[in-house]
JSON list of C-alpha atoms in Angstrom, two decimals:
[
{"chain": "A", "resi": 1, "resn": "MET", "atom": "CA", "xyz": [121.31, 147.70, 121.34]},
{"chain": "A", "resi": 2, "resn": "LEU", "atom": "CA", "xyz": [121.92, 146.53, 124.79]},
{"chain": "A", "resi": 3, "resn": "ASP", "atom": "CA", "xyz": [121.99, 149.02, 127.69]},
{"chain": "A", "resi": 4, "resn": "LEU", "atom": "CA", "xyz": [123.78, 147.02, 130.33]},
{"chain": "A", "resi": 5, "resn": "THR", "atom": "CA", "xyz": [125.36, 148.52, 133.46]},
{"chain": "A", "resi": 6, "resn": "GLY", "atom": "CA", "xyz": [126.06, 147.63, 137.08]},
{"chain": "A", "resi": 7, "resn": "PRO", "atom": "CA", "xyz": [126.99, 143.95, 137.08]},
{"chain": "A", "resi": 8, "resn": "ALA", "atom": "CA", "xyz": [126.44, 141.68, 140.04]},
{"chain": "A", "resi": 9, "resn": "VAL", "atom": "CA", "xyz": [129.06, 138.83, 140.33]},
{"chain": "A", "resi": 10, "resn": "ASP", "atom": "CA", "xyz": [128.48, 135.58, 142.06]},
{"chain": "A", "resi": 11, "resn": "SER", "atom": "CA", "xyz": [131.81, 134.71, 143.62]},
{"chain": "A", "resi": 12, "resn": "THR", "atom": "CA", "xyz": [131.15, 130.97, 143.96]},
{"chain": "A", "resi": 13, "resn": "SER", "atom": "CA", "xyz": [130.44, 130.30, 140.28]},
{"chain": "A", "resi": 14, "resn": "HIS", "atom": "CA", "xyz": [132.14, 133.30, 138.75]},
{"chain": "A", "resi": 15, "resn": "LEU", "atom": "CA", "xyz": [129.00, 134.10, 136.73]},
{"chain": "A", "resi": 16, "resn": "VAL", "atom": "CA", "xyz": [128.01, 137.76, 136.34]},
{"chain": "A", "resi": 17, "resn": "LEU", "atom": "CA", "xyz": [124.57, 139.22, 135.88]},
{"chain": "A", "resi": 18, "resn": "PHE", "atom": "CA", "xyz": [124.09, 142.38, 133.86]},
{"chain": "A", "resi": 19, "resn": "SER", "atom": "CA", "xyz": [121.08, 144.45, 133.42]},
{"chain": "A", "resi": 20, "resn": "GLY", "atom": "CA", "xyz": [120.55, 148.27, 133.12]},
{"chain": "A", "resi": 21, "resn": "ASP", "atom": "CA", "xyz": [118.64, 151.43, 133.91]},
{"chain": "A", "resi": 22, "resn": "ASP", "atom": "CA", "xyz": [115.16, 151.37, 132.51]},
{"chain": "A", "resi": 23, "resn": "THR", "atom": "CA", "xyz": [115.77, 148.29, 130.37]},
{"chain": "A", "resi": 24, "resn": "ALA", "atom": "CA", "xyz": [114.28, 144.85, 129.81]},
{"chain": "A", "resi": 25, "resn": "ASP", "atom": "CA", "xyz": [117.58, 143.43, 128.74]},
{"chain": "A", "resi": 26, "resn": "VAL", "atom": "CA", "xyz": [119.54, 140.85, 130.94]},
{"chain": "A", "resi": 27, "resn": "ALA", "atom": "CA", "xyz": [122.80, 139.20, 130.23]},
{"chain": "A", "resi": 28, "resn": "VAL", "atom": "CA", "xyz": [124.88, 136.50, 132.06]},
{"chain": "A", "resi": 29, "resn": "GLY", "atom": "CA", "xyz": [128.49, 135.89, 131.43]},
{"chain": "A", "resi": 30, "resn": "ALA", "atom": "CA", "xyz": [131.24, 133.47, 132.65]},
{"chain": "A", "resi": 31, "resn": "LEU", "atom": "CA", "xyz": [134.30, 135.18, 134.17]},
{"chain": "A", "resi": 32, "resn": "GLN", "atom": "CA", "xyz": [137.62, 133.34, 134.52]},
{"chain": "A", "resi": 33, "resn": "ASP", "atom": "CA", "xyz": [138.35, 132.71, 138.16]},
{"chain": "A", "resi": 34, "resn": "PRO", "atom": "CA", "xyz": [141.17, 135.10, 138.96]},
{"chain": "A", "resi": 35, "resn": "ALA", "atom": "CA", "xyz": [142.71, 132.50, 141.25]},
{"chain": "A", "resi": 36, "resn": "SER", "atom": "CA", "xyz": [142.99, 130.05, 138.23]},
{"chain": "A", "resi": 37, "resn": "VAL", "atom": "CA", "xyz": [145.27, 132.28, 136.20]},
{"chain": "A", "resi": 38, "resn": "PRO", "atom": "CA", "xyz": [148.85, 130.80, 136.14]},
{"chain": "A", "resi": 39, "resn": "SER", "atom": "CA", "xyz": [151.54, 133.08, 137.41]},
{"chain": "A", "resi": 40, "resn": "GLY", "atom": "CA", "xyz": [152.74, 135.37, 134.50]},
{"chain": "A", "resi": 41, "resn": "SER", "atom": "CA", "xyz": [149.61, 134.71, 132.41]},
{"chain": "A", "resi": 42, "resn": "GLN", "atom": "CA", "xyz": [146.82, 137.20, 131.58]},
{"chain": "A", "resi": 43, "resn": "TRP", "atom": "CA", "xyz": [143.36, 136.96, 132.96]},
{"chain": "A", "resi": 44, "resn": "ALA", "atom": "CA", "xyz": [140.99, 136.04, 130.25]},
{"chain": "A", "resi": 45, "resn": "GLY", "atom": "CA", "xyz": [137.97, 137.92, 131.81]},
{"chain": "A", "resi": 46, "resn": "LEU", "atom": "CA", "xyz": [134.55, 137.18, 130.18]},
{"chain": "A", "resi": 47, "resn": "SER", "atom": "CA", "xyz": [134.82, 133.93, 128.30]},
{"chain": "A", "resi": 48, "resn": "ASP", "atom": "CA", "xyz": [131.16, 133.35, 127.27]},
{"chain": "A", "resi": 49, "resn": "TRP", "atom": "CA", "xyz": [127.96, 135.31, 127.66]},
{"chain": "A", "resi": 50, "resn": "VAL", "atom": "CA", "xyz": [124.36, 135.23, 126.63]},
{"chain": "A", "resi": 51, "resn": "PHE", "atom": "CA", "xyz": [121.73, 138.08, 126.47]},
{"chain": "A", "resi": 52, "resn": "TYR", "atom": "CA", "xyz": [117.95, 138.06, 126.42]},
{"chain": "A", "resi": 53, "resn": "ARG", "atom": "CA", "xyz": [115.28, 140.69, 126.14]},
{"chain": "A", "resi": 54, "resn": "ILE", "atom": "CA", "xyz": [112.72, 139.78, 128.90]},
{"chain": "A", "resi": 55, "resn": "LEU", "atom": "CA", "xyz": [109.90, 141.36, 127.02]},
{"chain": "A", "resi": 56, "resn": "ASN", "atom": "CA", "xyz": [110.27, 138.62, 124.41]},
{"chain": "A", "resi": 57, "resn": "SER", "atom": "CA", "xyz": [108.75, 136.15, 126.96]},
{"chain": "A", "resi": 58, "resn": "PRO", "atom": "CA", "xyz": [104.94, 136.52, 126.58]},
{"chain": "A", "resi": 59, "resn": "SER", "atom": "CA", "xyz": [104.43, 135.70, 130.21]},
{"chain": "A", "resi": 60, "resn": "LEU", "atom": "CA", "xyz": [106.81, 138.56, 131.32]},
{"chain": "A", "resi": 61, "resn": "SER", "atom": "CA", "xyz": [105.56, 141.15, 128.68]},
{"chain": "A", "resi": 62, "resn": "THR", "atom": "CA", "xyz": [104.82, 143.63, 131.44]},
{"chain": "A", "resi": 63, "resn": "TYR", "atom": "CA", "xyz": [108.39, 143.68, 132.76]},
{"chain": "A", "resi": 64, "resn": "PHE", "atom": "CA", "xyz": [110.32, 146.85, 132.53]},
{"chain": "A", "resi": 65, "resn": "GLY", "atom": "CA", "xyz": [113.54, 147.26, 134.46]},
{"chain": "A", "resi": 66, "resn": "SER", "atom": "CA", "xyz": [113.91, 149.51, 137.39]},
{"chain": "A", "resi": 67, "resn": "SER", "atom": "CA", "xyz": [115.39, 153.01, 136.95]},
{"chain": "A", "resi": 68, "resn": "ASP", "atom": "CA", "xyz": [117.82, 152.16, 139.79]},
{"chain": "A", "resi": 69, "resn": "PRO", "atom": "CA", "xyz": [120.69, 150.05, 138.66]},
{"chain": "A", "resi": 70, "resn": "HIS", "atom": "CA", "xyz": [121.33, 148.91, 142.16]},
{"chain": "A", "resi": 71, "resn": "VAL", "atom": "CA", "xyz": [118.16, 146.93, 142.58]},
{"chain": "A", "resi": 72, "resn": "PHE", "atom": "CA", "xyz": [119.45, 143.64, 141.31]},
{"chain": "A", "resi": 73, "resn": "GLY", "atom": "CA", "xyz": [122.02, 141.23, 142.45]},
{"chain": "A", "resi": 74, "resn": "SER", "atom": "CA", "xyz": [123.05, 137.56, 142.66]},
{"chain": "A", "resi": 75, "resn": "VAL", "atom": "CA", "xyz": [122.87, 134.79, 145.25]},
{"chain": "A", "resi": 76, "resn": "TYR", "atom": "CA", "xyz": [124.46, 131.30, 145.31]},
{"chain": "A", "resi": 77, "resn": "ASN", "atom": "CA", "xyz": [121.90, 128.94, 146.53]},
{"chain": "A", "resi": 78, "resn": "VAL", "atom": "CA", "xyz": [123.95, 126.25, 148.35]},
{"chain": "A", "resi": 79, "resn": "GLY", "atom": "CA", "xyz": [120.88, 123.98, 148.57]},
{"chain": "A", "resi": 80, "resn": "VAL", "atom": "CA", "xyz": [120.57, 123.49, 144.93]},
{"chain": "A", "resi": 81, "resn": "GLY", "atom": "CA", "xyz": [124.19, 124.30, 144.03]},
{"chain": "A", "resi": 82, "resn": "LYS", "atom": "CA", "xyz": [123.67, 127.18, 141.45]},
{"chain": "A", "resi": 83, "resn": "PRO", "atom": "CA", "xyz": [123.62, 130.96, 141.32]},
{"chain": "A", "resi": 84, "resn": "TYR", "atom": "CA", "xyz": [120.43, 132.99, 140.91]},
{"chain": "A", "resi": 85, "resn": "GLY", "atom": "CA", "xyz": [120.22, 136.59, 139.87]},
{"chain": "A", "resi": 86, "resn": "TYR", "atom": "CA", "xyz": [117.39, 138.85, 140.70]},
{"chain": "A", "resi": 87, "resn": "LEU", "atom": "CA", "xyz": [115.94, 141.87, 138.81]},
{"chain": "A", "resi": 88, "resn": "LEU", "atom": "CA", "xyz": [113.37, 144.23, 140.36]},
{"chain": "A", "resi": 89, "resn": "GLU", "atom": "CA", "xyz": [110.68, 145.45, 138.04]},
{"chain": "A", "resi": 90, "resn": "SER", "atom": "CA", "xyz": [110.08, 149.26, 137.82]},
{"chain": "A", "resi": 91, "resn": "THR", "atom": "CA", "xyz": [106.61, 149.15, 139.56]},
{"chain": "A", "resi": 92, "resn": "ASP", "atom": "CA", "xyz": [108.16, 147.19, 142.52]},
{"chain": "A", "resi": 93, "resn": "THR", "atom": "CA", "xyz": [105.32, 144.66, 142.30]},
{"chain": "A", "resi": 94, "resn": "PHE", "atom": "CA", "xyz": [107.47, 141.77, 141.15]},
{"chain": "A", "resi": 95, "resn": "ALA", "atom": "CA", "xyz": [111.08, 140.64, 140.63]},
{"chain": "A", "resi": 96, "resn": "VAL", "atom": "CA", "xyz": [112.40, 138.19, 138.00]},
{"chain": "A", "resi": 97, "resn": "GLN", "atom": "CA", "xyz": [114.59, 135.44, 139.34]},
{"chain": "A", "resi": 98, "resn": "VAL", "atom": "CA", "xyz": [117.25, 134.24, 136.77]},
{"chain": "A", "resi": 99, "resn": "ASP", "atom": "CA", "xyz": [118.89, 130.88, 136.86]},
{"chain": "A", "resi": 100, "resn": "MET", "atom": "CA", "xyz": [122.29, 132.25, 135.80]},
{"chain": "A", "resi": 101, "resn": "GLN", "atom": "CA", "xyz": [123.89, 128.97, 134.76]},
{"chain": "A", "resi": 102, "resn": "GLY", "atom": "CA", "xyz": [120.65, 127.77, 133.08]},
{"chain": "A", "resi": 103, "resn": "LEU", "atom": "CA", "xyz": [120.58, 130.94, 130.93]},
{"chain": "A", "resi": 104, "resn": "LEU", "atom": "CA", "xyz": [124.26, 130.57, 130.00]},
{"chain": "A", "resi": 105, "resn": "ASN", "atom": "CA", "xyz": [123.78, 126.91, 129.09]},
{"chain": "A", "resi": 106, "resn": "LEU", "atom": "CA", "xyz": [120.73, 127.35, 126.67]},
{"chain": "A", "resi": 107, "resn": "PRO", "atom": "CA", "xyz": [121.39, 126.48, 123.04]},
{"chain": "A", "resi": 108, "resn": "ARG", "atom": "CA", "xyz": [122.12, 129.50, 120.97]},
{"chain": "A", "resi": 109, "resn": "GLN", "atom": "CA", "xyz": [120.64, 130.81, 117.69]},
{"chain": "A", "resi": 110, "resn": "GLY", "atom": "CA", "xyz": [123.98, 130.59, 115.75]},
{"chain": "A", "resi": 111, "resn": "THR", "atom": "CA", "xyz": [127.72, 130.49, 116.03]},
{"chain": "A", "resi": 112, "resn": "SER", "atom": "CA", "xyz": [128.80, 134.01, 115.20]},
{"chain": "A", "resi": 113, "resn": "GLY", "atom": "CA", "xyz": [127.66, 137.61, 115.87]},
{"chain": "A", "resi": 114, "resn": "ASP", "atom": "CA", "xyz": [124.61, 138.31, 118.16]},
{"chain": "A", "resi": 115, "resn": "ALA", "atom": "CA", "xyz": [123.16, 134.90, 117.23]},
{"chain": "A", "resi": 116, "resn": "ALA", "atom": "CA", "xyz": [126.02, 133.16, 119.15]},
{"chain": "A", "resi": 117, "resn": "HIS", "atom": "CA", "xyz": [124.89, 135.04, 122.29]},
{"chain": "A", "resi": 118, "resn": "GLN", "atom": "CA", "xyz": [120.96, 134.68, 122.00]},
{"chain": "A", "resi": 119, "resn": "PRO", "atom": "CA", "xyz": [119.13, 131.63, 123.21]},
{"chain": "A", "resi": 120, "resn": "THR", "atom": "CA", "xyz": [116.85, 129.68, 120.87]},
{"chain": "A", "resi": 121, "resn": "THR", "atom": "CA", "xyz": [114.34, 129.11, 123.65]},
{"chain": "A", "resi": 122, "resn": "ASP", "atom": "CA", "xyz": [112.15, 131.46, 125.76]},
{"chain": "A", "resi": 123, "resn": "PRO", "atom": "CA", "xyz": [113.96, 131.04, 129.22]},
{"chain": "A", "resi": 124, "resn": "TRP", "atom": "CA", "xyz": [110.67, 131.55, 130.91]},
{"chain": "A", "resi": 125, "resn": "THR", "atom": "CA", "xyz": [109.16, 128.39, 129.32]},
{"chain": "A", "resi": 126, "resn": "VAL", "atom": "CA", "xyz": [112.00, 126.21, 130.72]},
{"chain": "A", "resi": 127, "resn": "GLY", "atom": "CA", "xyz": [112.00, 127.78, 134.28]},
{"chain": "A", "resi": 128, "resn": "ILE", "atom": "CA", "xyz": [115.16, 129.93, 133.81]},
{"chain": "A", "resi": 129, "resn": "LEU", "atom": "CA", "xyz": [113.32, 133.15, 134.33]},
{"chain": "A", "resi": 130, "resn": "THR", "atom": "CA", "xyz": [110.77, 133.06, 137.15]},
{"chain": "A", "resi": 131, "resn": "PRO", "atom": "CA", "xyz": [108.61, 136.02, 138.25]},
{"chain": "A", "resi": 132, "resn": "ILE", "atom": "CA", "xyz": [108.33, 136.52, 142.01]},
{"chain": "A", "resi": 133, "resn": "ILE", "atom": "CA", "xyz": [105.33, 138.63, 143.32]},
{"chain": "A", "resi": 134, "resn": "ILE", "atom": "CA", "xyz": [106.30, 141.14, 146.01]},
{"chain": "A", "resi": 135, "resn": "PRO", "atom": "CA", "xyz": [103.61, 141.41, 148.62]}
]
């Protein structure tokens, strides 16, 4: 069961990062750009999403989410043209950088149910989740 709260939205890419209180779960979803909705039409909201349990990455097995849901956010890196999300680990010794578009683009385990929203690959092994040591 996912415990996701307090989303951080990147307004350039319209991607949203979800995490939660005291959890190792992370999710990224694609929001429809509100400016793209034709007059008189309904906003579609979240069109696609993917979730991953960070503890499933052997190299990030010590990660446990912060108890403060406001210690993560997103930043659009103009230099590389993509959004990154940031999650602070509960000991405040490192953060996890999330390539939001990269996570959303990973192949999925299946086409329906939870499998349609879970990647087949460990995102750390392909550079999508990156630990950043906090001095």
